[in-house]
Amino acid sequence: MQFSDYLKTYRQCIKEMPQKKIQVAFLSMFTIKGLKEVLTVKAFEEGIGIECYEGAYRQVVQEAIGWDRETMKPDITFVLWDAESLLGDYYVDAYKYTVSERREYVEDKWKEFQQYVNLLEQNIPGILVFHNFEYPDVSPLGIMETKQEFGLMESMGYLNRSLAEYCRNKNSVYIFDYAGFKSRYGGALLRDEKMYYLGDMKISMEGLILLADEYLSYIRALAGKSRKCLVLDLDNTLWGGIVGEDGMERIKLGPDYEGKAYREFQIYIKSLLHRGVILAVNSKNNYEDAMEVLENHPYMVLRKEDFAAFKINWQDKVSNMKELAEELNIGLDSMVFVDDDRVNCELMETGLPMVKTIHLNGNPVTYVNVLKGLTDFNMLSFTEEDRMKNEQYRSQVLRNELKSNTATLEDFIRSLEIRTKFEEMNDSNIGRISQLTMKTNQFNLTTRRYTESDLERLKQSGYKTLCLHVSDRYGDNGICGVLIYKTEKEEIMVDTMLLSCRVMGRKIEDQYFRFLEETAEKKGLSVITGEYIPTPKNRPVEGLYQEQGFVCTFQQENRQIWKKNI
């Protein structure tokens, strides 16, 4: 779509926007007309509703000072503050200053910007995303730039390092790497000199479309729509050639031209394991031939143990994908499918449009860059559980095998030897708790999304936040559940009750109700009150309170209140 197409489509999207919307604000030191419209359309195409507020032109500080926290509550605010707006003429003529003057000037500007960061953090609720500072395309000193002590480029590096270090431990503040974004796409593409001089547009129309793509990864994470599983074809995807015809010895994989491209593709895929992406295989192949390559080929980077599940057979790939989702107990909309075959990709797009399908063009030298451009796996936090995710889902497959060989659900649960432990929120688990509220959809009674800062504010308001550790005979599932509640008069009021989809169906939710009843008895409270807010995805828990002996005392289309006397 062209920029003008987004502007035309925007009005129709507004009319059909989902009722539940993410509130987005933009504060900018230059003109960004059209960014709101582009991002709104892109979000709408993914089933996400957003509502945008644009701050006044070059009034970032003034907006923050006058912010009304009672009426303006953005979930996320993007702050576009460019280097030229902060540094003034220094950005184009740094060498009129001596070395000591350069250092003093930039350090003073950093202290000034630090105050702006604090001001926005204190006054504006929700998540803040600050752009870091772009480097100039060229230095006035040309090839002598790197010989300068604290020169122009080093000044920019100092600002960006200082900003990253300062914000690293601020739970609600994120840095968007605009310098890297500009380097990736090039200054010429991202800047239209005519529009800059006409209207102070420092990012071109095409650049705004690319920027909206980057912003969308934050919006997905807030909406709980980040994807979690990468499903891969084998022949001509992980290696060149067809193993069933060429044999393991003649497939392309190794240090030569084409073989090297496939191997480096595998290296990048393996790196995704470290950020919590689950890997699976969906391939039309002989199982034994494929496994021989995975287990024995000397240049394979990805091995059998790197994959959580396999579907290697002659069944159609759409059916395989459904079975993989069921085996792993994840939604199809959390999966990305990668294949070199156009027909298979078209069948997947038609049969399972909720799966993101990526067609590789058959040229292996481009494969790595195709995956590097994928932002669907981005999350707003990263925890130790994420590092263990692939192993945890491999264990899930073993549990499913046990379940299929066990006569009754009760026998299956008993044979799992499940162990659970509650833990109060602390510095080591708050990131995982926030992450679960952001992305858990099926077993989530209210689907309230909380950043780490939100959780801290709830604590100050008297809420108790607990996380639930789950383990069994197959291993440690880590933190899989969250319970947020507060006591008021003679009542326990439940704000959030959720479980990760990977432990659903094991009666673990009983632990929540046992804990709540024991807490009520200890404190002499007589009522437990729960809330159910229906969404398209949390139908599995619509009858949970009734099953636990609660009575519905209030019901509207979008909200139910349930009570149980103790």
Coordinates of C-alpha atoms in Angstrom, one line a residue:
M1 CA 0.0 0.0 0.0
Q2 CA 1.1 3.5 -0.8
F3 CA 0.9 6.3 1.8
S4 CA -2.2 7.8 0.2
D5 CA -3.9 4.3 0.4
Y6 CA -3.5 4.3 4.1
L7 CA -5.0 7.7 4.4
K8 CA -8.0 6.6 2.3
T9 CA -8.5 3.3 4.3
Y10 CA -8.2 5.0 7.7
R11 CA -11.8 6.3 7.8
Q12 CA -13.3 2.9 7.1
C13 CA -11.0 1.3 9.7
I14 CA -12.3 3.8 12.3
K15 CA -15.9 2.8 11.6
E16 CA -15.2 -1.0 11.9
M17 CA -12.7 -0.7 14.8
P18 CA -13.0 -3.3 17.6
Q19 CA -14.7 -2.0 20.7
K20 CA -11.7 -2.7 22.9
K21 CA -8.9 -0.3 21.9
I22 CA -5.2 0.2 22.9
Q23 CA -4.6 3.9 23.6
V24 CA -1.6 5.2 21.7
A25 CA 0.0 8.7 22.0
F26 CA 2.6 10.4 19.9
L27 CA 4.8 13.2 21.1
S28 CA 7.2 14.6 18.5
M29 CA 9.7 17.4 18.0
F30 CA 8.9 17.4 14.2
T31 CA 5.9 16.8 11.9
I32 CA 4.6 13.2 11.7
K33 CA 1.3 13.8 9.9
G34 CA 0.0 10.5 8.6
L35 CA 1.8 8.2 11.1
K36 CA -1.4 7.9 13.2
E37 CA -3.4 6.8 10.1
V38 CA -0.8 4.3 8.9
L39 CA -0.4 2.7 12.3
T40 CA -4.2 2.5 12.8
V41 CA -4.7 0.7 9.5
K42 CA -1.8 -1.7 10.1
A43 CA -3.1 -2.6 13.6
F44 CA -6.7 -3.0 12.2
E45 CA -5.4 -5.5 9.6
E46 CA -4.2 -7.6 12.5
G47 CA -7.4 -7.4 14.4
I48 CA -6.1 -4.9 16.9
G49 CA -8.1 -1.7 17.7
I50 CA -6.1 1.4 18.6
E51 CA -7.1 5.0 19.4
C52 CA -4.4 7.7 18.9
Y53 CA -3.6 11.0 20.4
E54 CA -1.1 13.4 18.7
G55 CA 0.6 15.9 20.8
A56 CA 1.0 19.5 19.6
Y57 CA 4.0 20.2 17.2
R58 CA 7.3 20.5 19.1
Q59 CA 5.5 20.7 22.5
V60 CA 6.7 17.5 24.1
V61 CA 7.7 19.1 27.4
Q62 CA 4.6 21.3 27.5
E63 CA 2.4 18.3 26.9
A64 CA 4.1 16.4 29.7
I65 CA 3.7 19.3 32.2
G66 CA 0.0 19.7 31.4
W67 CA -0.9 16.0 31.2
D68 CA -4.2 15.1 32.8
R69 CA -3.6 11.6 34.2
E70 CA -7.3 11.2 35.0
T71 CA -8.7 11.6 31.5
M72 CA -5.6 10.8 29.3
K73 CA -4.4 7.3 30.0
P74 CA -2.4 6.0 27.0
D75 CA -1.2 2.4 27.1
I76 CA 1.8 3.4 25.2
T77 CA 3.4 6.8 24.2
F78 CA 6.0 7.1 21.4
V79 CA 8.4 10.0 22.0
L80 CA 10.1 11.2 18.7
W81 CA 12.9 13.5 19.9
D82 CA 15.6 13.8 17.3
A83 CA 19.3 14.7 17.7
E84 CA 19.0 18.0 15.9
S85 CA 16.2 19.2 18.1
L86 CA 18.3 18.4 21.2
L87 CA 21.7 19.6 20.0
G88 CA 20.9 22.5 17.7
D89 CA 23.6 23.7 15.4
Y90 CA 26.1 21.3 17.1
Y91 CA 24.6 18.5 15.1
V92 CA 25.9 20.1 11.9
D93 CA 28.8 22.2 13.1
A94 CA 30.3 20.5 16.1
Y95 CA 33.9 21.5 15.3
K96 CA 33.4 25.2 16.0
Y97 CA 33.9 24.0 19.6
T98 CA 37.1 22.8 21.2
V99 CA 37.4 19.2 22.5
S100 CA 36.6 20.3 26.1
E101 CA 33.8 22.5 24.9
R102 CA 32.3 19.7 22.9
R103 CA 32.4 17.3 25.8
E104 CA 30.9 19.9 28.2
Y105 CA 28.2 20.9 25.7
V106 CA 27.1 17.3 25.0
E107 CA 27.2 16.3 28.7
D108 CA 25.0 19.3 29.6
K109 CA 22.6 18.3 26.8
W110 CA 22.4 14.8 28.2
K111 CA 21.6 16.1 31.7
E112 CA 18.9 18.3 30.2
F113 CA 17.4 15.3 28.3
Q114 CA 17.6 13.2 31.4
Q115 CA 15.2 15.7 33.1
Y116 CA 12.8 15.4 30.1
V117 CA 12.8 11.6 30.5
N118 CA 12.0 11.9 34.2
L119 CA 9.3 14.5 33.5
L120 CA 7.5 12.3 31.0
E121 CA 7.9 9.2 33.1
Q122 CA 6.4 10.9 36.2
N123 CA 3.5 12.6 34.3
I124 CA 2.4 10.2 31.6
P125 CA 1.0 6.8 32.5
G126 CA 1.6 3.6 30.6
I127 CA 4.7 2.6 28.6
L128 CA 7.0 5.2 27.2
V129 CA 9.1 4.5 24.0
F130 CA 11.9 7.0 23.3
H131 CA 13.7 7.2 20.0
N132 CA 17.4 7.2 20.5
F133 CA 19.5 9.6 18.4
E134 CA 20.4 9.2 14.8
Y135 CA 23.9 9.6 13.6
P136 CA 24.6 12.2 10.8
D137 CA 24.9 10.7 7.3
V138 CA 28.3 12.3 6.9
S139 CA 30.8 14.2 9.0
P140 CA 32.1 17.7 8.0
L141 CA 35.6 16.3 8.5
G142 CA 35.1 13.4 6.2
I143 CA 37.7 10.6 6.6
M144 CA 39.3 12.4 9.5
E145 CA 36.2 12.1 11.7
T146 CA 37.5 9.0 13.5
K147 CA 40.7 10.7 14.4
Q148 CA 38.9 13.3 16.5
E149 CA 38.8 13.2 20.2
F150 CA 35.1 13.3 21.3
G151 CA 34.1 14.1 17.7
L152 CA 30.6 14.4 16.3
M153 CA 30.0 10.7 15.8
E154 CA 31.5 9.9 19.3
S155 CA 29.1 12.5 20.7
M156 CA 26.2 10.7 19.3
G157 CA 27.5 7.4 20.7
Y158 CA 27.8 9.0 24.1
L159 CA 24.2 10.2 24.1
N160 CA 22.8 6.8 23.0
R161 CA 24.9 4.8 25.5
S162 CA 23.8 7.2 28.3
L163 CA 20.2 6.9 27.3
A164 CA 20.3 3.1 27.2
E165 CA 22.1 2.8 30.5
Y166 CA 19.8 5.3 32.2
C167 CA 16.6 3.6 31.0
R168 CA 17.7 0.0 31.3
N169 CA 16.1 -0.6 34.7
K170 CA 13.1 1.7 34.2
N171 CA 10.2 -0.8 33.9
S172 CA 7.9 1.4 31.9
V173 CA 10.5 3.0 29.6
Y174 CA 11.8 1.4 26.4
I175 CA 14.3 2.6 23.8
F176 CA 13.5 2.3 20.1
D177 CA 16.7 2.0 18.2
Y178 CA 16.1 4.8 15.7
A179 CA 19.8 5.0 14.9
G180 CA 19.8 1.3 13.9
F181 CA 16.5 1.8 12.0
K182 CA 18.0 4.6 10.0
S183 CA 21.2 2.6 9.3
R184 CA 19.1 -0.4 8.1
Y185 CA 17.0 1.5 5.6
G186 CA 19.3 4.4 4.8
G187 CA 19.0 8.1 5.3
A188 CA 18.0 8.7 1.7
L189 CA 14.9 6.5 1.9
L190 CA 13.8 7.9 5.3
R191 CA 14.1 11.6 4.4
D192 CA 12.4 13.7 1.8
E193 CA 14.3 17.0 1.6
K194 CA 11.4 18.8 -0.1
M195 CA 8.9 17.8 2.6
Y196 CA 11.5 18.6 5.3
Y197 CA 11.8 22.2 4.1
L198 CA 8.1 22.6 3.4
G199 CA 6.7 21.2 6.6
D200 CA 9.6 20.0 9.0
M201 CA 8.9 16.4 8.1
K202 CA 12.1 14.7 9.2
I203 CA 10.8 11.3 8.2
S204 CA 9.5 10.7 4.6
M205 CA 6.1 9.3 3.9
E206 CA 7.7 5.9 3.0
G207 CA 9.7 6.2 6.2
L208 CA 6.6 6.6 8.2
I209 CA 5.2 3.4 6.8
L210 CA 8.3 1.5 7.8
L211 CA 8.3 3.2 11.2
A212 CA 4.7 2.1 11.8
D213 CA 5.8 -1.5 11.1
E214 CA 8.3 -1.2 13.9
Y215 CA 5.8 0.4 16.3
L216 CA 3.3 -2.4 15.5
S217 CA 5.6 -4.9 17.3
Y218 CA 5.0 -2.9 20.6
I219 CA 1.2 -2.8 19.9
R220 CA 1.1 -6.6 19.2
A221 CA 2.8 -7.2 22.5
L222 CA 0.4 -5.0 24.4
A223 CA -2.5 -6.7 22.7
G224 CA -1.2 -10.2 23.6
K225 CA -0.7 -11.0 19.9
S226 CA 3.0 -11.6 19.7
R227 CA 3.7 -15.0 18.0
K228 CA 5.6 -17.7 19.8
C229 CA 6.3 -20.6 17.4
L230 CA 8.3 -20.8 14.2
V231 CA 7.3 -23.8 12.0
L232 CA 9.8 -24.8 9.3
D233 CA 9.8 -26.8 6.2
L234 CA 12.9 -28.9 5.5
D235 CA 13.8 -29.5 1.9
N236 CA 15.0 -26.3 0.2
T237 CA 14.3 -24.5 3.4
L238 CA 16.8 -25.7 6.0
W239 CA 19.0 -27.3 3.4
G240 CA 19.2 -27.3 -0.4
G241 CA 17.8 -30.2 -2.4
I242 CA 15.4 -33.0 -1.6
V243 CA 16.8 -35.5 0.8
G244 CA 14.5 -38.3 -0.3
E245 CA 15.9 -38.0 -3.9
D246 CA 19.4 -36.6 -3.4
G247 CA 20.3 -38.5 -0.2
M248 CA 21.9 -37.0 2.8
E249 CA 25.4 -36.8 1.2
R250 CA 24.3 -34.7 -1.8
I251 CA 22.0 -32.1 -0.1
K252 CA 23.4 -28.5 -0.1
L253 CA 24.6 -27.7 3.5
G254 CA 28.1 -26.8 4.5
P255 CA 30.9 -24.3 3.8
D256 CA 30.4 -23.9 0.0
Y257 CA 28.4 -21.1 -1.6
E258 CA 24.8 -22.4 -1.4
G259 CA 25.5 -24.7 1.5
K260 CA 26.9 -21.8 3.6
A261 CA 23.7 -19.8 3.0
Y262 CA 21.5 -22.6 4.4
R263 CA 23.9 -23.1 7.3
E264 CA 23.8 -19.5 8.3
F265 CA 20.0 -19.5 8.0
Q266 CA 20.0 -22.3 10.6
I267 CA 22.4 -20.4 12.8
Y268 CA 20.0 -17.4 12.9
I269 CA 17.0 -19.7 13.6
K270 CA 18.9 -21.3 16.5
S271 CA 19.6 -17.8 17.9
L272 CA 15.8 -17.4 18.2
L273 CA 15.7 -20.1 20.8
H274 CA 17.5 -17.8 23.2
R275 CA 14.6 -15.3 23.0
G276 CA 12.0 -17.9 23.7
V277 CA 10.8 -18.8 20.2
I278 CA 9.5 -22.4 19.9
L279 CA 10.7 -24.3 16.9
A280 CA 8.7 -27.0 15.1
V281 CA 8.9 -28.9 11.7
N282 CA 6.1 -29.3 9.2
S283 CA 7.5 -31.2 6.2
K284 CA 6.3 -33.6 3.4
N285 CA 9.1 -36.1 3.7
N286 CA 10.1 -39.6 4.7
Y287 CA 10.5 -39.4 8.5
E288 CA 13.6 -41.6 8.6
D289 CA 15.4 -39.6 5.8
A290 CA 14.7 -36.3 7.5
M291 CA 15.8 -37.5 10.9
E292 CA 19.0 -38.9 9.5
V293 CA 19.9 -35.4 8.4
L294 CA 18.9 -33.8 11.7
E295 CA 20.8 -36.3 13.8
N296 CA 23.9 -37.1 11.6
H297 CA 24.7 -34.5 9.0
P298 CA 28.0 -32.9 10.0
Y299 CA 27.0 -29.4 9.0
M300 CA 23.5 -29.3 10.6
V301 CA 23.3 -26.5 13.2
L302 CA 19.7 -27.4 14.2
R303 CA 19.4 -30.8 15.8
K304 CA 16.5 -33.0 16.8
E305 CA 16.5 -31.6 20.4
D306 CA 16.1 -28.0 19.2
F307 CA 12.6 -28.7 18.0
A308 CA 9.6 -29.0 20.3
A309 CA 7.5 -31.0 17.8
F310 CA 7.6 -32.7 14.4
K311 CA 5.1 -33.4 11.6
I312 CA 7.1 -35.2 9.0
N313 CA 4.8 -37.2 6.8
W314 CA 2.8 -37.0 3.5
Q315 CA -0.3 -35.4 5.0
D316 CA -1.3 -31.9 3.8
K317 CA 0.5 -29.2 5.7
V318 CA -2.7 -27.5 6.8
S319 CA -3.7 -30.6 8.7
N320 CA -0.2 -30.9 10.1
M321 CA -0.3 -27.4 11.4
K322 CA -3.6 -27.9 13.2
E323 CA -2.1 -31.0 14.9
L324 CA 1.1 -29.2 15.9
A325 CA -1.0 -26.4 17.5
E326 CA -3.0 -29.1 19.4
E327 CA 0.1 -31.0 20.4
L328 CA 1.8 -27.9 21.7
N329 CA -1.4 -26.5 23.1
I330 CA -1.0 -23.1 21.5
G331 CA -3.2 -21.0 19.2
L332 CA -2.8 -21.1 15.5
D333 CA -2.5 -17.3 15.6
S334 CA 0.7 -17.6 17.5
M335 CA 2.4 -19.6 14.8
V336 CA 4.6 -18.5 11.8
F337 CA 5.0 -21.0 8.9
V338 CA 8.1 -20.8 6.6
D339 CA 8.3 -22.7 3.3
D340 CA 9.9 -22.4 -0.1
D341 CA 7.0 -23.9 -1.9
R342 CA 4.5 -21.3 -3.2
V343 CA 1.6 -23.8 -3.4
N344 CA 2.0 -24.9 0.2
C345 CA 2.1 -21.3 1.3
E346 CA -1.0 -20.4 -0.7
L347 CA -2.8 -23.5 0.8
M348 CA -1.8 -22.3 4.3
E349 CA -2.9 -18.8 3.7
T350 CA -6.3 -20.0 2.4
G351 CA -6.9 -22.8 4.9
L352 CA -5.4 -21.1 8.0
P353 CA -5.3 -17.3 7.5
M354 CA -4.5 -16.8 11.2
V355 CA -1.1 -18.4 10.7
K356 CA 1.5 -16.0 9.5
T357 CA 2.9 -17.6 6.3
I358 CA 6.3 -16.6 4.9
H359 CA 7.1 -17.7 1.4
L360 CA 10.9 -18.0 0.8
N361 CA 11.8 -17.1 -2.8
G362 CA 14.0 -20.1 -3.5
N363 CA 17.2 -18.0 -3.2
P364 CA 18.9 -19.1 0.1
V365 CA 21.2 -16.0 0.2
T366 CA 18.1 -14.0 1.1
Y367 CA 16.6 -16.3 3.7
V368 CA 18.3 -14.8 6.8
N369 CA 17.3 -11.3 6.0
V370 CA 13.7 -12.4 5.5
L371 CA 13.6 -13.7 9.1
K372 CA 15.5 -10.7 10.4
G373 CA 12.7 -8.5 9.1
L374 CA 10.1 -10.4 11.1
T375 CA 8.9 -8.4 14.2
D376 CA 6.1 -10.8 15.2
F377 CA 8.2 -12.5 18.0
N378 CA 8.9 -9.2 19.8
M379 CA 7.9 -9.0 23.5
L380 CA 7.9 -6.3 26.1
S381 CA 9.8 -8.4 28.6
F382 CA 12.2 -11.4 28.6
T383 CA 12.5 -13.8 31.4
E384 CA 14.3 -17.0 32.4
E385 CA 11.1 -19.0 31.5
D386 CA 11.5 -17.7 27.9
R387 CA 15.0 -19.2 27.7
M388 CA 13.5 -22.6 28.7
K389 CA 10.4 -22.4 26.5
N390 CA 11.4 -24.8 23.8
E391 CA 12.4 -27.5 26.3
Q392 CA 9.1 -26.9 28.2
Y393 CA 7.1 -27.4 25.0
R394 CA 9.1 -30.5 24.1
S395 CA 8.0 -31.8 27.5
Q396 CA 4.4 -30.9 26.6
V397 CA 4.5 -33.3 23.7
L398 CA 5.6 -36.1 26.1
R399 CA 2.7 -35.2 28.4
N400 CA 0.3 -35.5 25.5
E401 CA 1.6 -38.9 24.7
L402 CA 1.1 -39.9 28.3
K403 CA -2.5 -38.5 28.2
S404 CA -3.3 -40.5 25.0
N405 CA -2.2 -43.7 26.7
T406 CA -4.1 -43.0 30.0
A407 CA -7.6 -44.2 30.5
T408 CA -9.1 -41.2 32.3
L409 CA -8.3 -37.5 32.9
E410 CA -8.0 -38.2 36.7
D411 CA -5.4 -41.0 36.0
F412 CA -3.5 -38.7 33.7
I413 CA -3.3 -35.9 36.2
R414 CA -2.3 -38.3 39.0
S415 CA 0.4 -39.8 36.9
L416 CA 1.9 -36.3 36.1
E417 CA 2.8 -35.9 39.8
I418 CA 2.1 -32.1 39.6
R419 CA 3.7 -29.8 42.1
T420 CA 2.6 -26.2 42.6
K421 CA 4.0 -23.3 44.7
F422 CA 2.7 -19.7 45.2
E423 CA 5.2 -16.9 45.4
E424 CA 4.5 -13.2 46.1
M425 CA 5.6 -10.7 43.5
N426 CA 9.2 -9.5 43.8
D427 CA 12.0 -8.1 41.7
S428 CA 12.9 -11.5 40.2
N429 CA 9.5 -12.5 39.0
I430 CA 7.7 -9.2 38.2
G431 CA 8.8 -9.3 34.6
R432 CA 7.3 -12.8 34.1
I433 CA 4.1 -11.8 35.8
S434 CA 3.7 -8.7 33.6
Q435 CA 4.5 -10.9 30.5
L436 CA 1.8 -13.4 31.4
T437 CA -0.8 -10.6 31.8
M438 CA 0.2 -9.3 28.4
K439 CA 0.0 -12.4 26.4
T440 CA -2.3 -14.9 28.1
N441 CA -5.7 -15.0 26.4
Q442 CA -7.5 -18.4 26.8
F443 CA -7.4 -19.0 30.6
N444 CA -7.7 -15.3 31.6
L445 CA -10.9 -14.3 33.3
T446 CA -10.5 -10.5 32.9
T447 CA -7.7 -10.1 30.3
R448 CA -6.3 -7.0 32.0
R449 CA -2.8 -6.1 30.7
Y450 CA -0.3 -4.8 33.2
T451 CA 3.2 -3.4 32.7
E452 CA 5.7 -3.8 35.6
S453 CA 4.9 -0.2 36.6
D454 CA 1.2 -1.0 36.6
L455 CA 1.9 -3.9 38.9
E456 CA 3.9 -1.7 41.3
R457 CA 1.0 0.8 41.4
L458 CA -1.5 -2.0 42.2
K459 CA 0.7 -3.1 45.1
Q460 CA 0.7 0.5 46.4
S461 CA -3.1 0.4 46.1
G462 CA -3.4 -2.6 48.4
Y463 CA -3.5 -5.4 45.8
K464 CA -1.7 -8.7 46.4
T465 CA 0.0 -10.2 43.4
L466 CA 1.0 -13.9 43.4
C467 CA 2.6 -16.1 40.8
L468 CA 2.2 -19.8 40.5
H469 CA 5.2 -22.2 39.8
V470 CA 4.2 -25.5 38.3
S471 CA 6.4 -28.6 37.8
D472 CA 5.7 -32.3 37.2
R473 CA 7.5 -35.6 36.4
Y474 CA 8.6 -34.2 33.0
G475 CA 10.2 -31.1 34.3
D476 CA 9.8 -27.5 35.5
N477 CA 7.2 -25.4 33.7
G478 CA 8.3 -22.3 35.5
I479 CA 5.9 -19.5 36.4
C480 CA 2.6 -20.4 34.7
G481 CA 0.0 -18.5 36.6
V482 CA -0.9 -15.1 38.1
L483 CA -3.5 -14.2 40.8
I484 CA -4.1 -10.6 41.7
Y485 CA -6.6 -9.8 44.5
K486 CA -7.4 -7.4 47.3
T487 CA -9.4 -7.6 50.5
E488 CA -12.1 -5.0 51.2
K489 CA -14.3 -5.1 54.3
E490 CA -15.4 -8.7 54.6
E491 CA -14.6 -9.6 51.0
I492 CA -11.8 -10.9 48.8
M493 CA -12.0 -9.3 45.3
V494 CA -10.2 -11.1 42.5
D495 CA -8.8 -8.7 39.8
T496 CA -6.8 -11.2 37.7
M497 CA -6.7 -15.0 37.5
L498 CA -4.8 -16.6 34.6
L499 CA -2.9 -19.7 33.6
S500 CA -0.5 -20.2 30.7
C501 CA -2.1 -22.3 28.0
R502 CA 0.6 -24.9 28.3
V503 CA -0.7 -26.1 31.7
M504 CA -4.4 -25.8 30.9
G505 CA -6.5 -29.0 31.4
R506 CA -4.8 -30.3 34.5
K507 CA -7.1 -28.9 37.2
I508 CA -4.3 -26.5 38.4
E509 CA -6.9 -23.8 38.7
D510 CA -8.2 -25.6 41.7
Q511 CA -5.2 -24.3 43.6
Y512 CA -6.4 -20.7 43.1
F513 CA -9.7 -21.4 44.7
R514 CA -8.2 -23.5 47.5
F515 CA -5.8 -20.6 48.3
L516 CA -8.6 -18.0 48.2
E517 CA -10.8 -19.9 50.5
E518 CA -8.0 -20.6 53.0
T519 CA -7.1 -16.9 52.9
A520 CA -10.7 -15.9 53.6
E521 CA -10.9 -18.3 56.5
K522 CA -7.6 -17.1 58.0
K523 CA -8.7 -13.4 57.8
G524 CA -12.3 -14.0 58.8
L525 CA -13.7 -12.9 55.5
S526 CA -17.1 -14.2 54.3
V527 CA -17.2 -13.6 50.6
I528 CA -15.0 -14.2 47.5
T529 CA -15.9 -12.0 44.5
G530 CA -14.7 -12.8 41.0
E531 CA -15.2 -11.1 37.7
Y532 CA -15.5 -12.5 34.2
I533 CA -15.0 -10.3 31.2
P534 CA -15.8 -12.2 28.0
T535 CA -13.4 -12.0 25.0
P536 CA -13.3 -13.9 21.7
K537 CA -10.5 -16.1 23.2
N538 CA -11.4 -16.7 26.8
R539 CA -14.4 -18.9 26.2
P540 CA -12.7 -21.9 27.9
V541 CA -13.1 -20.2 31.3
E542 CA -16.7 -18.8 30.9
G543 CA -18.1 -21.5 33.2
L544 CA -15.2 -21.6 35.7
Y545 CA -16.8 -19.7 38.6
Q546 CA -20.0 -21.7 38.3
E547 CA -18.0 -24.9 38.4
Q548 CA -16.4 -23.7 41.6
G549 CA -19.7 -23.0 43.4
F550 CA -20.0 -19.3 42.7
V551 CA -23.3 -17.6 42.0
C552 CA -23.7 -14.9 39.3
T553 CA -25.0 -11.7 41.0
F554 CA -24.5 -9.2 38.1
Q555 CA -24.5 -9.7 34.4
Q556 CA -24.1 -7.4 31.4
E557 CA -23.1 -8.2 27.8
N558 CA -19.4 -7.5 28.6
R559 CA -19.1 -8.2 32.3
Q560 CA -20.2 -10.7 34.9
I561 CA -19.8 -10.6 38.7
W562 CA -19.7 -13.9 40.7
K563 CA -19.8 -14.4 44.4
K564 CA -19.2 -17.3 46.8
N565 CA -20.1 -17.3 50.5
I566 CA -17.5 -18.9 52.8

